[in-house]
Coordinates of C-alpha atoms in Angstrom, one line a residue:
Chain E
X18 CA 74.0 122.1 108.9
X19 CA 76.1 120.1 111.4
X20 CA 73.2 117.9 112.1
X21 CA 72.5 117.4 108.4
X22 CA 76.2 116.6 107.9
X23 CA 76.1 114.0 110.7
X24 CA 73.0 112.5 109.0
X25 CA 75.0 112.3 105.8
X26 CA 77.8 110.5 107.6
X27 CA 75.3 108.0 109.0
X28 CA 73.8 107.6 105.5
X29 CA 77.3 107.0 104.1
X30 CA 78.0 104.4 106.8
X31 CA 74.8 102.7 105.9
X32 CA 75.8 102.5 102.2
X33 CA 79.1 100.7 103.1
X34 CA 77.5 98.5 105.8
X35 CA 74.7 97.4 103.5
X36 CA 77.3 96.7 100.7
X37 CA 75.3 99.1 98.6
X38 CA 78.0 101.5 97.3
X39 CA 77.8 100.1 93.8
X40 CA 74.0 99.6 93.7
X41 CA 73.9 102.6 91.4
X42 CA 76.7 101.9 88.9
X43 CA 77.1 105.4 87.4
X44 CA 77.8 108.9 88.5
X45 CA 76.8 111.8 88.4
X46 CA 73.6 110.3 86.9
X47 CA 71.8 107.4 88.5
X48 CA 71.0 104.7 86.0
X49 CA 71.7 107.2 83.2
X50 CA 69.4 109.9 84.3
X51 CA 68.8 112.6 87.0
X52 CA 65.3 111.3 87.6
X53 CA 64.5 109.6 90.9
X54 CA 65.1 105.8 90.6
X55 CA 63.0 103.1 92.3
X56 CA 64.2 103.4 95.9
X57 CA 64.4 99.7 96.8
X58 CA 67.3 97.4 97.9
X59 CA 70.7 99.0 97.9
X60 CA 69.5 101.9 95.7
X61 CA 67.6 103.3 98.7
X62 CA 70.9 103.7 100.6
X63 CA 73.2 104.8 97.7
X64 CA 70.8 107.2 96.0
X65 CA 69.5 108.4 99.4
X66 CA 73.1 109.2 100.3
X67 CA 73.5 111.2 97.1
X68 CA 70.3 113.2 97.7
X69 CA 71.3 114.2 101.3
X70 CA 74.8 115.1 100.0
X71 CA 73.4 117.2 97.2
X72 CA 71.2 119.1 99.7
X73 CA 74.2 119.7 102.0
X74 CA 76.2 120.9 99.0
X75 CA 73.6 123.5 98.3
X76 CA 73.6 124.6 101.9
X77 CA 77.4 124.9 101.9
X78 CA 77.4 127.0 98.7
X79 CA 74.8 129.3 100.2
X80 CA 76.9 129.6 103.3
X81 CA 80.0 130.5 101.3
X82 CA 78.1 133.1 99.2
X83 CA 76.5 134.6 102.3
X84 CA 79.8 134.7 104.2
X85 CA 81.7 136.4 101.3
X86 CA 78.9 138.9 100.9
X87 CA 78.4 139.6 104.6
X88 CA 81.8 139.7 106.2
X89 CA 85.4 140.7 105.5
X90 CA 86.9 138.4 108.1
X91 CA 89.6 136.5 106.4
X92 CA 89.5 133.3 108.4
X93 CA 85.7 132.9 107.9
X94 CA 86.0 133.6 104.2
X95 CA 88.9 131.1 103.9
X96 CA 87.0 128.4 105.8
X97 CA 83.8 128.7 103.8
X98 CA 85.7 128.8 100.5
X99 CA 87.5 125.7 101.6
X100 CA 84.1 124.1 102.6
X101 CA 82.7 124.9 99.1
X102 CA 85.8 123.5 97.4
X103 CA 85.8 120.5 99.7
X104 CA 82.2 119.6 99.1
X105 CA 82.9 119.4 95.3
X106 CA 86.1 117.4 96.0
X107 CA 84.1 115.0 98.2
X108 CA 81.4 114.6 95.6
X109 CA 84.1 113.8 93.0
X110 CA 85.8 111.3 95.3
X111 CA 82.5 109.6 95.9
X112 CA 81.7 109.5 92.2
X113 CA 85.1 108.2 91.2
X114 CA 84.9 105.5 93.9
X115 CA 81.7 104.3 92.1
X116 CA 83.2 104.6 88.6
X117 CA 86.4 102.9 89.6
X118 CA 84.6 99.5 89.9
X119 CA 85.1 99.4 86.1
X120 CA 88.8 100.4 86.1
X121 CA 91.6 98.0 85.5
X122 CA 93.3 98.3 88.8
X123 CA 90.9 97.3 91.7
X124 CA 93.1 99.1 94.2
X125 CA 91.8 102.5 93.0
X126 CA 88.4 101.6 94.4
X127 CA 89.8 100.9 97.8
X128 CA 91.9 104.0 97.8
X129 CA 89.0 106.2 96.6
X130 CA 86.4 104.8 98.9
X131 CA 88.7 105.1 101.9
X132 CA 89.6 108.7 100.9
X133 CA 85.9 109.5 100.5
X134 CA 85.2 108.2 104.0
X135 CA 88.1 110.1 105.6
X136 CA 87.4 113.3 103.7
X137 CA 83.8 113.3 104.7
X138 CA 84.8 113.5 108.4
X139 CA 87.3 116.3 107.6
X140 CA 84.5 118.2 106.0
X141 CA 82.4 117.5 109.1
X142 CA 85.1 119.1 111.3
X143 CA 85.5 122.0 108.9
X144 CA 81.8 122.8 108.9
X145 CA 81.8 122.5 112.7
X146 CA 84.7 125.0 112.9
X147 CA 82.7 127.5 110.8
X148 CA 79.7 126.9 113.2
X149 CA 81.9 127.5 116.2
X150 CA 83.5 130.6 114.8
X151 CA 80.1 132.1 113.9
X152 CA 78.4 131.1 117.2
X153 CA 77.0 133.6 119.7
X154 CA 79.5 132.6 122.3
X155 CA 82.3 133.3 120.0
X156 CA 81.2 137.0 119.8
X157 CA 81.9 137.4 123.5
X158 CA 85.3 138.2 125.0
X159 CA 86.9 134.8 125.7
X160 CA 87.7 133.7 129.2
X161 CA 91.5 133.3 129.2
X162 CA 91.7 130.8 131.9
X163 CA 94.8 129.0 130.7
X164 CA 98.2 130.3 132.1
X165 CA 100.8 131.4 129.6
X166 CA 103.1 128.7 131.1
X167 CA 100.6 125.9 130.4
X168 CA 99.3 127.1 127.1
X169 CA 102.0 125.6 124.8
X170 CA 101.7 122.2 126.5
X171 CA 97.9 122.1 126.2
X172 CA 98.0 123.1 122.6
X173 CA 100.5 120.3 121.8
X174 CA 98.4 117.7 123.7
X175 CA 95.1 118.7 122.1
X176 CA 96.7 119.0 118.7
X177 CA 98.2 115.5 119.2
X178 CA 94.7 114.2 120.2
X179 CA 93.3 115.5 116.9
X180 CA 96.2 113.9 115.0
X181 CA 95.8 110.5 116.8
X182 CA 92.0 110.5 116.1
X183 CA 92.7 111.3 112.5
X184 CA 95.2 108.4 112.2
X185 CA 92.6 106.2 113.9
X186 CA 90.0 107.3 111.3
X187 CA 92.3 106.5 108.4
X188 CA 93.1 103.0 109.8
X189 CA 89.4 102.3 110.5
X190 CA 88.2 103.5 107.1
X191 CA 91.0 101.5 105.4
X192 CA 90.1 98.3 107.3
X193 CA 86.3 98.8 106.7
X194 CA 86.7 99.2 102.9
X195 CA 89.4 96.6 102.4
X196 CA 87.4 94.0 104.5
X197 CA 84.0 94.8 102.8
X198 CA 85.4 94.9 99.2
X199 CA 88.3 92.4 99.3
X200 CA 87.6 90.3 102.4
X201 CA 85.6 87.2 103.2
X202 CA 82.4 86.9 101.3
X203 CA 83.7 88.9 98.3
X204 CA 86.0 86.2 96.9
X205 CA 88.6 87.0 99.5
X206 CA 91.0 88.9 97.2
X207 CA 93.1 89.5 100.3
X208 CA 93.3 86.9 103.1
X209 CA 91.2 87.8 106.1
X210 CA 94.3 87.3 108.4
X211 CA 96.3 89.8 106.3
X212 CA 93.6 92.4 106.4
X213 CA 93.4 92.0 110.1
X214 CA 97.1 92.3 110.7
X215 CA 97.6 95.1 108.2
X216 CA 94.7 97.3 109.2
X217 CA 92.7 96.1 112.2
X218 CA 95.6 95.4 114.6
X219 CA 97.1 98.8 113.9
X220 CA 93.6 100.3 114.4
X221 CA 93.3 98.5 117.7
X222 CA 96.8 99.4 118.9
X223 CA 96.3 103.0 117.9
X224 CA 92.9 103.0 119.8
X225 CA 94.9 102.2 123.0
X226 CA 97.4 105.0 122.4
X227 CA 94.6 107.4 121.4
X228 CA 92.6 106.6 124.5
X229 CA 95.7 107.4 126.6
X230 CA 96.3 110.7 124.8
X231 CA 92.7 111.6 125.2
X232 CA 92.7 111.0 128.9
X233 CA 95.9 112.9 129.4
X234 CA 94.9 115.8 127.2
X235 CA 91.4 116.2 128.6
X236 CA 92.4 115.9 132.2
X237 CA 95.1 118.5 131.7
X238 CA 92.7 120.9 130.0
X239 CA 89.9 120.3 132.6
X240 CA 92.2 120.9 135.5
X241 CA 93.1 124.3 134.1
X242 CA 89.6 125.1 132.8
X243 CA 88.4 126.8 136.0
X244 CA 84.8 127.9 135.3
X245 CA 85.3 127.9 131.5
X246 CA 82.5 125.7 130.2
X247 CA 83.9 125.9 126.6
X248 CA 86.9 123.8 127.8
X249 CA 85.1 121.6 130.3
X250 CA 82.2 120.5 128.1
X251 CA 84.2 119.1 125.2
X252 CA 86.5 117.4 127.7
X253 CA 83.6 115.7 129.5
X254 CA 81.9 114.8 126.2
X255 CA 85.1 113.2 125.0
X256 CA 85.2 111.0 128.0
X257 CA 81.6 109.8 127.4
X258 CA 82.4 109.3 123.7
X259 CA 85.5 107.3 124.5
X260 CA 83.7 104.9 126.7
X261 CA 80.9 104.5 124.1
X262 CA 83.4 104.2 121.3
X263 CA 85.4 101.4 122.9
X264 CA 82.2 99.4 123.5
X265 CA 81.0 100.0 119.9
X266 CA 84.5 99.0 118.7
X267 CA 84.2 95.7 120.4
X268 CA 80.7 95.3 119.0
X269 CA 81.8 96.1 115.5
X270 CA 84.7 93.7 115.9
X271 CA 82.4 90.9 117.0
X272 CA 79.7 91.5 114.3
X273 CA 82.1 92.3 111.4
X274 CA 84.9 89.9 112.0
X275 CA 83.9 87.2 114.4
X276 CA 80.2 86.6 113.7
X277 CA 79.6 87.8 110.2
X278 CA 81.7 85.2 108.4
X279 CA 78.7 83.1 107.3
X280 CA 75.7 85.4 107.0
X281 CA 74.0 85.6 103.6
X282 CA 73.5 89.4 103.7
X283 CA 74.4 92.2 106.1
X284 CA 72.3 91.9 109.2
X285 CA 71.0 94.5 111.7
X286 CA 73.6 94.1 114.5
X287 CA 76.4 94.3 112.0
X288 CA 75.0 97.3 110.3
X289 CA 74.2 99.3 113.4
X290 CA 77.3 98.6 115.4
X291 CA 79.6 99.5 112.5
X292 CA 77.6 102.6 111.6
X293 CA 77.4 103.7 115.3
X294 CA 81.2 103.1 115.7
X295 CA 81.9 105.2 112.6
X296 CA 79.6 108.0 113.8
X297 CA 81.0 108.0 117.3
X298 CA 84.5 108.3 115.8
X299 CA 83.3 111.3 113.8
X300 CA 81.9 112.9 116.9
X301 CA 85.2 112.3 118.7
X302 CA 87.2 113.9 116.0
X303 CA 84.8 116.9 115.9
X304 CA 84.8 117.3 119.7
X305 CA 88.6 117.1 119.8
X306 CA 88.9 119.7 117.1
X307 CA 86.6 122.0 119.0
X308 CA 88.6 121.4 122.2
X309 CA 91.9 122.3 120.4
X310 CA 90.3 125.5 119.0
X311 CA 88.9 126.4 122.5
X312 CA 92.3 125.8 124.1
X313 CA 93.8 128.2 121.6
X314 CA 91.1 130.7 122.3
X315 CA 91.4 130.4 126.1
X316 CA 95.2 130.9 125.9
X317 CA 96.8 134.3 126.4
X318 CA 97.4 136.2 123.2
X319 CA 101.0 135.9 122.0
X320 CA 102.7 139.0 120.8
X321 CA 101.7 139.8 117.3
X322 CA 99.0 137.1 117.2
X323 CA 96.1 137.8 115.0
X324 CA 93.2 139.0 117.1
X325 CA 90.4 138.1 114.7
X326 CA 90.8 134.4 115.5
X327 CA 90.2 135.0 119.2
X328 CA 87.3 137.4 118.9
X329 CA 84.9 138.0 116.2
X330 CA 84.8 141.8 115.8
X331 CA 81.3 142.0 114.5
X332 CA 77.9 140.2 114.4
X333 CA 77.9 140.2 110.7
X334 CA 79.0 136.5 110.4
X335 CA 76.4 134.0 109.4
X336 CA 75.1 131.4 111.9
X337 CA 75.5 127.8 110.8
Chain I
X26 CA 102.2 137.4 91.3
X27 CA 105.2 135.2 90.3
X28 CA 104.4 132.9 93.2
X29 CA 100.7 132.8 92.3
X30 CA 101.5 131.9 88.7
X31 CA 103.9 129.1 90.0
X32 CA 101.2 127.7 92.2
X33 CA 98.6 127.7 89.4
X34 CA 101.1 126.0 87.1
X35 CA 101.8 123.4 89.8
X36 CA 98.1 122.8 90.4
X37 CA 97.5 122.3 86.6
X38 CA 100.5 119.9 86.3
X39 CA 99.2 117.9 89.3
X40 CA 95.7 117.8 87.9
X41 CA 97.0 116.6 84.5
X42 CA 99.2 114.0 86.2
X43 CA 96.2 112.7 88.2
X44 CA 94.0 112.6 85.0
X45 CA 96.7 110.7 83.2
X46 CA 97.0 108.2 86.0
X47 CA 93.2 107.7 86.1
X48 CA 92.8 107.4 82.3
X49 CA 95.7 104.9 82.1
X50 CA 94.0 102.7 84.6
X51 CA 90.5 103.0 83.2
X52 CA 88.6 100.3 81.6
X53 CA 88.7 99.9 77.8
X54 CA 85.6 97.6 77.9
X55 CA 84.7 94.6 79.9
X56 CA 85.0 92.0 77.3
X57 CA 88.4 90.4 77.4
X58 CA 90.7 88.8 75.0
X59 CA 91.7 85.3 75.9
X60 CA 95.0 83.6 75.3
X61 CA 93.2 80.3 75.2
X62 CA 90.7 81.6 72.6
X63 CA 93.4 83.1 70.4
X64 CA 95.5 80.0 70.0
X65 CA 94.5 77.5 67.4
X66 CA 92.8 74.4 68.8
X67 CA 94.9 71.2 68.6
X68 CA 92.9 68.4 67.2
X69 CA 91.6 65.8 69.7
X70 CA 91.3 62.2 68.4
X71 CA 87.6 61.8 69.2
X72 CA 87.9 58.0 68.6
X73 CA 90.1 57.7 71.7
X74 CA 88.3 59.9 74.2
X75 CA 86.7 58.7 77.4
X76 CA 85.0 60.1 80.3
X77 CA 85.3 60.7 84.0
X78 CA 82.2 60.6 86.1
X79 CA 81.6 60.6 89.8
X80 CA 79.9 62.0 92.9
X81 CA 80.6 64.7 95.3
X82 CA 79.4 63.9 98.8
X83 CA 79.1 65.7 102.0
X84 CA 80.0 63.6 105.0
X85 CA 77.9 64.3 108.0
X86 CA 74.8 66.4 108.6
X87 CA 74.7 69.4 106.3
X88 CA 74.0 72.7 108.1
X89 CA 70.5 73.9 107.6
X90 CA 70.2 76.4 104.7
X91 CA 69.9 79.9 106.1
X92 CA 66.8 81.9 105.2
X93 CA 67.2 85.0 103.2
X94 CA 65.2 88.2 104.0
X95 CA 64.2 89.7 100.7
X96 CA 61.9 92.4 102.1
X97 CA 64.2 95.2 100.9
X98 CA 62.6 94.9 97.5
X99 CA 58.9 94.1 97.3
X100 CA 59.3 92.6 93.8
X101 CA 61.8 90.0 95.3
X102 CA 59.7 89.5 98.5
X103 CA 56.7 88.5 96.3
X104 CA 58.7 85.6 94.8
X105 CA 58.4 83.6 98.0
X106 CA 61.1 82.1 100.2
X107 CA 64.7 82.1 99.4
X108 CA 67.6 80.3 101.2
X109 CA 71.4 80.3 100.9
X110 CA 72.5 78.1 98.1
X111 CA 76.0 77.1 99.3
X112 CA 74.9 73.7 100.8
X113 CA 72.4 72.4 98.3
X114 CA 71.9 68.8 97.2
X115 CA 70.2 65.7 98.4
X116 CA 70.9 63.9 101.7
X117 CA 74.5 63.0 100.9
X118 CA 75.2 64.7 97.5
X119 CA 76.7 68.1 97.4
X120 CA 75.5 70.4 94.6
X121 CA 77.3 73.3 92.9
X122 CA 80.8 71.9 93.2
X123 CA 83.0 72.8 90.2
X124 CA 85.0 69.8 89.0
X125 CA 87.7 70.3 86.5
X126 CA 90.9 69.0 85.0
X127 CA 93.4 71.0 86.9
X128 CA 96.6 69.4 85.6
X129 CA 97.7 66.9 83.0
X130 CA 96.0 68.3 79.9
X131 CA 98.5 70.2 77.8
X132 CA 96.5 70.7 74.6
X133 CA 94.8 73.8 73.6
X134 CA 91.2 74.3 73.0
X135 CA 89.1 77.0 71.4
X136 CA 86.2 78.5 73.3
X137 CA 82.8 77.3 72.1
X138 CA 80.9 79.8 70.0
X139 CA 77.7 79.1 71.8
X140 CA 77.1 81.3 74.9
X141 CA 76.4 80.1 78.4
X142 CA 73.5 81.8 80.1
X143 CA 73.1 83.4 83.5
X144 CA 69.5 84.1 84.4
X145 CA 68.3 86.5 87.1
X146 CA 64.9 85.2 88.3
X147 CA 63.3 85.4 91.7
X148 CA 66.2 87.6 92.8
X149 CA 68.6 84.7 92.5
X150 CA 71.1 83.8 89.9
X151 CA 70.5 80.7 87.8
X152 CA 72.8 78.8 87.9
X153 CA 74.5 79.4 91.3
X154 CA 77.8 78.0 90.0
X155 CA 78.7 78.2 86.4
X156 CA 81.5 76.8 84.3
X157 CA 82.7 78.6 81.2
X158 CA 85.8 78.5 79.0
X159 CA 88.1 81.5 78.9
X160 CA 86.8 83.8 76.1
X161 CA 83.4 82.1 75.9
X162 CA 80.5 84.5 75.8
X163 CA 78.3 84.6 78.9
X164 CA 74.8 85.9 78.2
X165 CA 73.2 87.6 81.2
X166 CA 69.5 87.9 81.3
X167 CA 67.1 89.6 83.8
X168 CA 63.7 88.0 84.1
X169 CA 62.7 89.9 87.2
X170 CA 60.5 92.9 87.3
X171 CA 63.2 94.8 89.2
X172 CA 66.6 96.2 88.3
X173 CA 69.7 94.2 89.2
X174 CA 73.3 95.0 88.9
X175 CA 75.9 92.4 87.9
X176 CA 79.2 92.9 89.7
X177 CA 81.9 90.3 89.3
X178 CA 84.9 90.7 91.6
X179 CA 87.8 88.7 90.2
X180 CA 91.0 88.0 92.2
X181 CA 93.4 90.9 92.1
X182 CA 96.1 88.9 90.4
X183 CA 93.9 86.8 88.0
X184 CA 94.1 89.1 85.0
X185 CA 90.3 89.3 84.8
X186 CA 88.7 92.6 85.2
X187 CA 86.1 93.8 87.7
X188 CA 83.0 95.5 86.3
X189 CA 79.6 96.6 87.5
X190 CA 76.6 97.2 85.2
X191 CA 72.9 97.5 85.9
X192 CA 70.2 95.6 84.0
X193 CA 66.6 96.8 84.3
X194 CA 63.5 94.7 83.8
X195 CA 63.1 93.6 80.2
X196 CA 66.5 95.0 79.3
X197 CA 68.5 93.3 76.5
X198 CA 70.8 90.5 77.6
X199 CA 74.4 91.5 78.4
X200 CA 77.2 89.6 76.6
X201 CA 80.4 89.3 78.6
X202 CA 83.4 87.1 78.9
X203 CA 86.5 86.5 81.0
X204 CA 89.8 86.1 79.3
X205 CA 91.8 84.3 82.0
X206 CA 91.3 81.1 83.9
X207 CA 89.9 81.7 87.4
X208 CA 88.1 79.4 89.9
X209 CA 85.1 80.6 91.9
X210 CA 85.0 84.1 90.6
X211 CA 82.3 85.8 92.8
X212 CA 79.5 87.7 91.2
X213 CA 77.1 89.8 93.3
X214 CA 74.3 92.3 93.0
X215 CA 74.8 95.3 95.2
X216 CA 71.1 96.1 95.0
X217 CA 70.1 92.8 96.5
X218 CA 73.1 91.8 98.8
X219 CA 72.0 88.2 99.2
X220 CA 72.4 87.6 95.4
X221 CA 75.6 85.7 94.9
X222 CA 77.0 83.3 92.3
X223 CA 80.3 82.0 91.1
X224 CA 81.7 81.8 87.6
X225 CA 84.5 79.3 87.0
X226 CA 86.6 80.2 84.0
X227 CA 88.5 77.2 82.6
X228 CA 91.4 77.0 80.2
X229 CA 90.0 73.7 78.7
X230 CA 86.6 72.3 78.1
X231 CA 87.0 69.5 80.6
X232 CA 84.8 70.6 83.6
X233 CA 81.4 70.0 85.1
X234 CA 79.3 71.2 88.0
X235 CA 77.8 68.7 90.3
X236 CA 74.0 68.3 90.3
X237 CA 71.5 67.9 93.1
X238 CA 72.6 64.3 93.6
X239 CA 76.3 65.4 93.7
X240 CA 76.9 63.7 90.3
X241 CA 79.0 65.0 87.6
X242 CA 80.4 63.9 84.2
X243 CA 83.4 65.2 82.3
X244 CA 83.0 63.9 78.7
X245 CA 85.3 63.6 75.7
X246 CA 88.5 63.6 77.7
X247 CA 91.5 62.4 75.8
X248 CA 93.4 59.4 77.5
X249 CA 96.1 60.4 80.0
X250 CA 97.0 61.1 83.6
X251 CA 95.2 64.0 85.1
X252 CA 94.8 65.8 88.4
X253 CA 91.1 66.4 88.9
X254 CA 90.0 69.2 91.3
X255 CA 86.7 69.7 93.0
X256 CA 86.1 73.2 94.3
X257 CA 83.3 74.3 96.6
X258 CA 82.5 78.0 97.3
X259 CA 83.1 77.7 101.0
X260 CA 84.6 74.3 101.7
X261 CA 87.6 74.8 99.4
X262 CA 89.3 72.4 97.0
X263 CA 90.0 68.6 96.9
X264 CA 92.1 67.0 94.3
X265 CA 92.5 63.4 92.9
X266 CA 94.8 61.8 90.4
X267 CA 93.0 60.0 87.6
X268 CA 94.4 57.7 84.8
X269 CA 92.2 57.4 81.8
X270 CA 92.8 54.7 79.1
X271 CA 91.8 55.2 75.5
X272 CA 88.0 55.1 75.3
X273 CA 88.1 54.5 79.0
X274 CA 85.7 55.5 81.8
X275 CA 86.7 56.3 85.3
X276 CA 84.6 56.9 88.4
X277 CA 85.8 59.1 91.2
X278 CA 84.4 60.3 94.4
X279 CA 85.0 63.5 96.3
X280 CA 84.0 64.1 99.9
X281 CA 83.7 67.3 101.8
X282 CA 82.6 67.9 105.3
X283 CA 83.8 67.0 108.8
X284 CA 84.5 63.3 108.1
X285 CA 86.9 64.0 105.2
X286 CA 86.9 61.6 102.3
X287 CA 88.6 60.2 99.3
X288 CA 89.9 63.5 98.1
X289 CA 93.2 64.9 99.3

């Protein structure tokens, strides 16, 4: 399901990068019906995105039903119920962002499209958390390699990293949607310079801060990981992703802002750098979330802390 | 239980507030009422009117028209080659420049009852640049064997409304209008991202679009002092002052491009 959700994020990115989000002007129907439309032009991206999303929604509902039928663990039940409610909310956000093209205030469309992009990645992290909490490794007794003295500091830094990446996601999504819907080539409802200074510059400044927080947080965790692979692996993966993401960010900046000014239609380099940048960002947020959870798991139990979070008491949970 | 009821009530109130906000901002239809169309037309003394004609030139070498890749849709690809239309025209003339009386005409005019036509053929819009009066009907046709969507994106503060509708092959024409003056209002098709055109909504009937030679004529203009503006989709706006005597004729020239020109 995680791979399918990643595919859905890529498909969503392709919709925006191909300027195809309004290729199908209605929702929940497509051109007034639930039949398959002719999958050409922008319809291929927009309707394809809808089909993948519908498939994932079915998987999420099955997961929720299976979990509620098969386990009494409160945190798993809560997470899967949230996932089921979240997938409906995400579908409604996507639908409203399509319908809002006909509303009086064009700012609704920007807000809804940005919220749809951001919420998609929240859902990605939520489903990954369910996968982690139902994984085989989670059934085993955790290696509590983090000292009680270090635990609060590590929790704060890994939590801060997740927060910074989330802020980065919001700024990036806002820039992407404002630029593609109101920027150059769309009648420039908002001056390109203003979009850059309001959204892109904060995104770039926050990238520097986030990179610094990432390095501090992961080095701190990895130093205290000992032989705990569940702490080391996400840390190392985050370093690789950071490097790739910075390069992709420069690529997206060049293709979207510097070189794209005069192209008649979205071109391959623009499409793939922006989609890859968005996907790498989603993977970073997911990995940072996993790291924050693993740090909590590897910390000593505080007095009165709920044990079920740290160890799954049975094998009854579903595997995602 | 008390808390649970409170939470349910809060959720219902929040949902109703959201619905109210959404419904307040929703479209009540995409045809708009025009101030210009509502006011009664002041009579123009047709025995005194003149005309302004001229040419829009491009100084220097025009950049080569970029080729468009239409392979996304086999129906479009079959129609042959397509290029970007922003720099069309003969060697020196610049086509698709909207020339209009920007200032100086204080009368009112009623929108003509005859519609102007936008045709989608060969996965292009015909014309690429259109002039229309506020409130005048625009008839949109699809002569392609594929579905298009028509998506105008007016400026946020123009008072015109964004809309997005699809039109299948052989579908009945769509009749639309824009109620407020706006220059170079972009229209695009999200199914075929290269398809772009511009609608210019004028508050008076004194406008023209330059042809392949860069020539334009604004007819039946009452005598007076005017500011004429020439607007190009990417090169921006040039203006000129024009004095027109009764039954007079004036010739003006606008120049775009690196070398500048007569326009300001």
